[in-house]
CSV table of C-alpha atoms and ligand atoms in Angstrom, one decimal:
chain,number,residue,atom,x,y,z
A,1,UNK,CA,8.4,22.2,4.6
A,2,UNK,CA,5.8,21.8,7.2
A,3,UNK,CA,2.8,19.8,5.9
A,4,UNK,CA,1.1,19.1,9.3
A,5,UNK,CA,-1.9,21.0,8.4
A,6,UNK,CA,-2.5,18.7,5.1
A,7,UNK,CA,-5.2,16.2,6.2
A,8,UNK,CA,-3.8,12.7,5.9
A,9,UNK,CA,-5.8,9.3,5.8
A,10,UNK,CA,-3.5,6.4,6.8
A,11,UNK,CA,-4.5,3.0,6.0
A,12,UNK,CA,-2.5,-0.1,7.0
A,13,UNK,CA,-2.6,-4.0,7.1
A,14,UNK,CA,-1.9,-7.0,5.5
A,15,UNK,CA,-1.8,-7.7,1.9
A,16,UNK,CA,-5.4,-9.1,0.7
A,17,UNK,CA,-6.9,-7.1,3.4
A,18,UNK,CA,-8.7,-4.8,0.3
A,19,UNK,CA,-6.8,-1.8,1.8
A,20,UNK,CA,-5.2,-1.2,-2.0
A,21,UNK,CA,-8.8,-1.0,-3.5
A,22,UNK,CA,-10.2,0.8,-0.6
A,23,UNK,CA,-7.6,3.7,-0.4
A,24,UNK,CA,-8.1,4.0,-3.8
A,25,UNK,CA,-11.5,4.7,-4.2
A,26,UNK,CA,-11.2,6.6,-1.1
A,27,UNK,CA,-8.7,8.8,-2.4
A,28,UNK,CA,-10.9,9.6,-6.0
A,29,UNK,CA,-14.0,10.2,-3.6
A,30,UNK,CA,-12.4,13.1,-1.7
A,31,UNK,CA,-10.4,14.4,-4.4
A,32,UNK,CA,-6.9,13.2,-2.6
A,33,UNK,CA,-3.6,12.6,-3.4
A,34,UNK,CA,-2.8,8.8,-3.3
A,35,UNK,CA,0.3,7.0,-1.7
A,36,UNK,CA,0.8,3.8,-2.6
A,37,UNK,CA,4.0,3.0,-0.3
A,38,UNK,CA,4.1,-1.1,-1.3
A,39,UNK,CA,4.8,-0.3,-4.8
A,40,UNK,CA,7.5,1.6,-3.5
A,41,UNK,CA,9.1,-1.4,-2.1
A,42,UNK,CA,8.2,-3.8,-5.0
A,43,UNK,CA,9.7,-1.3,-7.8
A,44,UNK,CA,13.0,-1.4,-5.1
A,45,UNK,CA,12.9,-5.0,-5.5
A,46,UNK,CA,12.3,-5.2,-8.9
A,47,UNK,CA,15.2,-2.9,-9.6
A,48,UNK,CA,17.0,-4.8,-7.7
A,49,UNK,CA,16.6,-7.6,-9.5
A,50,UNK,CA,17.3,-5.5,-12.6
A,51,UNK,CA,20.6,-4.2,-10.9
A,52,UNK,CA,21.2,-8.2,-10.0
A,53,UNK,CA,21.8,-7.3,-6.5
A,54,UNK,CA,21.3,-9.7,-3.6
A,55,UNK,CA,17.8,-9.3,-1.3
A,56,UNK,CA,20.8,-9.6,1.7
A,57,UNK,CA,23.1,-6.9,0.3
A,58,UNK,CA,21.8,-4.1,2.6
A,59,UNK,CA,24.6,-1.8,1.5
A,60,UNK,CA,23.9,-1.9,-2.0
A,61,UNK,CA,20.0,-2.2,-1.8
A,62,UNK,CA,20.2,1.3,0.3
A,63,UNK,CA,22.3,2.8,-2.1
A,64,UNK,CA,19.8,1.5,-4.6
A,65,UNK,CA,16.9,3.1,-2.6
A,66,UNK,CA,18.5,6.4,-1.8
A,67,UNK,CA,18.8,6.9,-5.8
A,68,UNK,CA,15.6,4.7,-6.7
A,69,UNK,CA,14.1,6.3,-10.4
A,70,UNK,CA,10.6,6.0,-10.0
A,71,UNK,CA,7.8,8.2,-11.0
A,72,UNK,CA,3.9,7.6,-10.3
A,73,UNK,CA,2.5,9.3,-13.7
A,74,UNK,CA,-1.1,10.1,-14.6
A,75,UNK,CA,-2.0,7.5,-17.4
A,76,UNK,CA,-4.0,8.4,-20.8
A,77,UNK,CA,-7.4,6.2,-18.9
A,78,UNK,CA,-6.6,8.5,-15.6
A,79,UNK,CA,-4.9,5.4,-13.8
A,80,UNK,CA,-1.4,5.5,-12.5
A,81,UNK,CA,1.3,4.4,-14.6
A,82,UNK,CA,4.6,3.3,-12.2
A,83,UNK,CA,7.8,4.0,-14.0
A,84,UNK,CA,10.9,2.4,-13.3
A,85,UNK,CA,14.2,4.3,-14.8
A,86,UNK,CA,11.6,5.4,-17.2
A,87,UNK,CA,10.2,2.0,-17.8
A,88,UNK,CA,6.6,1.2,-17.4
A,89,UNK,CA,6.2,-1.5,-14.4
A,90,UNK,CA,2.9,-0.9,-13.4
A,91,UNK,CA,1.9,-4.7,-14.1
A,92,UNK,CA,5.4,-6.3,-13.6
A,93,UNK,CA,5.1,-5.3,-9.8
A,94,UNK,CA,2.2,-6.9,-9.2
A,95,UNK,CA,3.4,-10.6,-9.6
A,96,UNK,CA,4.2,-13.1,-6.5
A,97,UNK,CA,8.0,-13.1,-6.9
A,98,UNK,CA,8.1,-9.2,-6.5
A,99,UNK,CA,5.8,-9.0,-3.7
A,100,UNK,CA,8.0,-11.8,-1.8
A,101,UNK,CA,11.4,-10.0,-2.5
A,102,UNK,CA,9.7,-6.3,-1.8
A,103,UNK,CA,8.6,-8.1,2.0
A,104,UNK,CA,12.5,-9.3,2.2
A,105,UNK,CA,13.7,-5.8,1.0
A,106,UNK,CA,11.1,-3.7,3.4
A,107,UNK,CA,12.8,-5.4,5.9
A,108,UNK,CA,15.8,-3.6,5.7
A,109,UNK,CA,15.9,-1.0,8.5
A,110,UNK,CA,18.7,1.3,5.8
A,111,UNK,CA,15.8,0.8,2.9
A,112,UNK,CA,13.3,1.9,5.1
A,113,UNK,CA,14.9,4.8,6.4
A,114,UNK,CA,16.3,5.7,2.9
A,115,UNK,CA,12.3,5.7,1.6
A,116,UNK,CA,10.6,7.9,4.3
A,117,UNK,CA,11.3,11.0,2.7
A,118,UNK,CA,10.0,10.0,-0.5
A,119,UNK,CA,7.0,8.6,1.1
A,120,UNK,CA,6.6,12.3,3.2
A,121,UNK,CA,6.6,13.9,0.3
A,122,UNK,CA,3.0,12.6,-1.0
A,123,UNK,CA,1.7,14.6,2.0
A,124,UNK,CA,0.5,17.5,-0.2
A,125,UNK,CA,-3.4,19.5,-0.1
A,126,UNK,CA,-5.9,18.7,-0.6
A,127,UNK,CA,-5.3,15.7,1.4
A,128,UNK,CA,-3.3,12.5,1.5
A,129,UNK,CA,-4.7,8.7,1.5
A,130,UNK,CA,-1.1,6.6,2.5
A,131,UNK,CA,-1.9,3.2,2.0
A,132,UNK,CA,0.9,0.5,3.3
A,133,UNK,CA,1.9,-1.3,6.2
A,134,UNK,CA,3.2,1.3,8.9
A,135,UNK,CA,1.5,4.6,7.5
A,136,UNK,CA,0.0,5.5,10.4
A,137,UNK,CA,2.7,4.3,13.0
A,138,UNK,CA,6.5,5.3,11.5
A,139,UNK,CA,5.9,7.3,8.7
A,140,UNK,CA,2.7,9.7,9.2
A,141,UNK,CA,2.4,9.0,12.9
A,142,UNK,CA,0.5,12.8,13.7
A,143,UNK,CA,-2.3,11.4,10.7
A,144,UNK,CA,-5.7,12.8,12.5
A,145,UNK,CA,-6.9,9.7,11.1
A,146,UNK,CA,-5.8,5.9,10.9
A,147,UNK,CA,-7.2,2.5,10.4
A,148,UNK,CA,-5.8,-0.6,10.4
A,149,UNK,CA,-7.7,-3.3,8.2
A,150,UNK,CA,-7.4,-6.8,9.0
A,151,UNK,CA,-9.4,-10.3,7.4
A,152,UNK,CA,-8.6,-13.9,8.1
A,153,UNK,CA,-5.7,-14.9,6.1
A,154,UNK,CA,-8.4,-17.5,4.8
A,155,UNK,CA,-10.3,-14.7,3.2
A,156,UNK,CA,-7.5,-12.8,1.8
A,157,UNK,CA,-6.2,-15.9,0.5
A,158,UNK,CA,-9.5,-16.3,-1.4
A,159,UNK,CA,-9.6,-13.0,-2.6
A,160,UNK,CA,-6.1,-13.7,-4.3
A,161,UNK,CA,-7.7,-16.7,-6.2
A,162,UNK,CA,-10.1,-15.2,-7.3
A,163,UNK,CA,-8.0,-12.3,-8.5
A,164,UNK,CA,-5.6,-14.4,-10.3
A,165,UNK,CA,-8.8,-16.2,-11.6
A,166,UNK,CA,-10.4,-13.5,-13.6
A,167,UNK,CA,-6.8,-13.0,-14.8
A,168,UNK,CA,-7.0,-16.4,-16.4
A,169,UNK,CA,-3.8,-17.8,-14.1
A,170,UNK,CA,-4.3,-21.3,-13.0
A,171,UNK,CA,-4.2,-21.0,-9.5
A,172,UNK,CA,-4.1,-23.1,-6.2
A,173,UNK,CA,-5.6,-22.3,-3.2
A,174,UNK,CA,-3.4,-23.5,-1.0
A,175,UNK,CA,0.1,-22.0,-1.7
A,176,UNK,CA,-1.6,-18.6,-2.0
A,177,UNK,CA,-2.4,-19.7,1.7
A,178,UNK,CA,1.1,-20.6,2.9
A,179,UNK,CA,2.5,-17.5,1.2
A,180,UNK,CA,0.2,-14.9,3.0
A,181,UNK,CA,0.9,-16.3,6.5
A,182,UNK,CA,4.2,-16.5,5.2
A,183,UNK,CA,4.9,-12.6,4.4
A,184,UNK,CA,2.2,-11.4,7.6
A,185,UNK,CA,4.7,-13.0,9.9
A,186,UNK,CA,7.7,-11.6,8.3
A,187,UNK,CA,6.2,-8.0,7.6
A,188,UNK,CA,5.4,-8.3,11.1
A,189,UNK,CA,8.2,-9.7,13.0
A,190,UNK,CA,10.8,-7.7,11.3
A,191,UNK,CA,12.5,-5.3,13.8
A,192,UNK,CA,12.6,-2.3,11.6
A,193,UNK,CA,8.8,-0.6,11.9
A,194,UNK,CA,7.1,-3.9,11.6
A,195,UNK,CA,3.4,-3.8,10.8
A,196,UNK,CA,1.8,-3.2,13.2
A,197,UNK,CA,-1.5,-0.7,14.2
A,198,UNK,CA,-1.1,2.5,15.5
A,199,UNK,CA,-2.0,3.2,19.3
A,200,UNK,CA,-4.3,5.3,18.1
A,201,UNK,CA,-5.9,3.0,14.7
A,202,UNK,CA,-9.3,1.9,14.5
A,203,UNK,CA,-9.2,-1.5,13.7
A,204,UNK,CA,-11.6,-2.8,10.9
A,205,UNK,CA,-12.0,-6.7,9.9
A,206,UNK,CA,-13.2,-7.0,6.8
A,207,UNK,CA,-13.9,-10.9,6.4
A,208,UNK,CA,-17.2,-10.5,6.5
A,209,UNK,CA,-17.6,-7.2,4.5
A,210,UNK,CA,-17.4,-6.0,0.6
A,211,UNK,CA,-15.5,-3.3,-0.6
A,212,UNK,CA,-18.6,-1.0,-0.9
A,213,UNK,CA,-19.2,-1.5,3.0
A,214,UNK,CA,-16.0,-1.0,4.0
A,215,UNK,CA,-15.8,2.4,1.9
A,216,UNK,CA,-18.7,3.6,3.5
A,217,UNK,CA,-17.6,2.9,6.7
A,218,UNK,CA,-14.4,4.6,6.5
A,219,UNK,CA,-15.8,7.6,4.6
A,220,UNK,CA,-18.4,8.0,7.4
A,221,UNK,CA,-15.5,8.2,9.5
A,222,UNK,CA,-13.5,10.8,7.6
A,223,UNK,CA,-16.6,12.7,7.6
A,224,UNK,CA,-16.3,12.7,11.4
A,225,UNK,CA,-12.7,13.6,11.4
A,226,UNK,CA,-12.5,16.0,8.2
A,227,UNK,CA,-14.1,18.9,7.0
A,228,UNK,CA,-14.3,18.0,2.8
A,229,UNK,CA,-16.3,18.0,0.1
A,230,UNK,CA,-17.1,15.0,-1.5
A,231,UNK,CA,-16.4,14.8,-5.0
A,232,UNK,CA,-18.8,13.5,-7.3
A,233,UNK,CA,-18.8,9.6,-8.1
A,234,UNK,CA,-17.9,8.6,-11.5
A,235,UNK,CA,-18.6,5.8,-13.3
A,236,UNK,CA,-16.3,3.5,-13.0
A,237,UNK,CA,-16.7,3.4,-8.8
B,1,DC,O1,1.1,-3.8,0.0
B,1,DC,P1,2.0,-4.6,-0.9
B,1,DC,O2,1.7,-6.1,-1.0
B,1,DC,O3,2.1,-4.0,-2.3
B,1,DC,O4,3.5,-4.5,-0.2
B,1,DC,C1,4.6,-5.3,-0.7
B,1,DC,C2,5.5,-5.5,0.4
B,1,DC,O5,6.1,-4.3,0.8
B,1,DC,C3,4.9,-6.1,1.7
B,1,DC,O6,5.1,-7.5,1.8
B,1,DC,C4,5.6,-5.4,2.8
B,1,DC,C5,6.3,-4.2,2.2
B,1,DC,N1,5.7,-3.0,2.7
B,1,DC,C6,6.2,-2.4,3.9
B,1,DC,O7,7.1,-3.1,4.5
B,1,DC,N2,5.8,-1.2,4.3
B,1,DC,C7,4.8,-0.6,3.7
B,1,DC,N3,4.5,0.6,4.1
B,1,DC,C8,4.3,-1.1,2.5
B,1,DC,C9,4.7,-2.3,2.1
């Protein structure tokens, strides 16, 4: 099916750069569909772990991807509930030891290839906001619009402390540190569609910016680029 004509927001960069949050809220605002493409790769390395495959068997962790079981439901509180095999995850994903082994996984060029179709499929109307690391250069690369969000990993790392902080985690600043630089240099060295910005991306650094500044920034933008209508803000934005 041809879905050029569906307008498509792609939003890449590193993890802690607020894109998660942003795309998000982005997505509610204009009434969009939502792709988030990391928790694709962290549900693939969680079922792997599940499956107790290696993170170097690329054979079997293809396989694995081809025939991945995971559904994006609509919660009862209008989040998204992630299912793996029919088993909530939505939480599970989230923890260090998946992100590390979903950056080792997404660095398979056979899982990557084996998850673009999936990821294509999001692109339905109203509109798409893909959220990830190579949106807007390998897997959407006609989006009409793309931005690639970048902090210092300083800030991100901060922003990860005081994440895990509210949660009540006892944290340290400094191995949140050394894992960010840790999984930017392997998410971008990798060979197979590293991360990296589009041509064509605007680049946006967000150290010095909130989330409610960099919203309004990129939804001035789409306002440039697309013809929508804005749907009302609820409470919880
Ligand atoms: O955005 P995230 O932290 O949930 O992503 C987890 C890992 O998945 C990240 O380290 C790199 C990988 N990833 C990717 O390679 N390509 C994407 N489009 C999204 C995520």
């Amino acid at each position: 099916m041809n879905t050029e004509h569906v307008p498509l927001l792609a939003i890449d960069g590193p993890s802690g750069s607020g894109k998660g949050t942003v795309s998000q809220i982005i997505a509610r605002r204009l009434g969009w569909h939502y792709l988030d493409s990391g928790a694709l790769y962290r549900v693939l390395a969680l079922a792997a772990e599940n499956h107790t495959l290696a993170l170097d068997d690329a054979e079997s962790l293809e396989t694995l991807a081809e025939h991945l079981d995971v559904e994006f439901a609509l919660g009862k509180d209008g989040q998204t509930v992630i299912l793996l095999e029919g088993e909530p995850v939505t939480e599970q994903i989230r923890s260090e030891i998946v992100g590390n082994a979903a950056s080792i996984v997404a660095a398979l060029p056979g899982v990557r290839a084996a998850l673009l179709a999936r990821q294509r499929a999001f692109r339905e109307m109203p509109g798409l906001v893909a959220d990830g690391r190579d949106m807007g250069s390998t897997v959407f690369p006609d989006a009409p619009l793309k931005i690639f969000l970048t902090a210092s990993a300083e800030a991100r790392a901060e922003r990860r402390y005081k994440q895990l902080k509210e949660k009540g985690m006892s944290v340290n600043l400094a191995p949140l540190l050394e894992d960010i630089e840790r999984r930017d240099l392997r998410d971008s060295q990798r060979g197979a569609s590293p991360m990296i910005a589009a041509e064509d991306a605007i680049l946006l650094d967000t150290t010095e910016l909130d989330i409610e500044a960099v919203v309004a920034k990129i939804l001035e933008l789409c306002q440039q680029r697309f013809d929508y209508e804005e749907t009302p803000l609820s409470q919880d934005l």
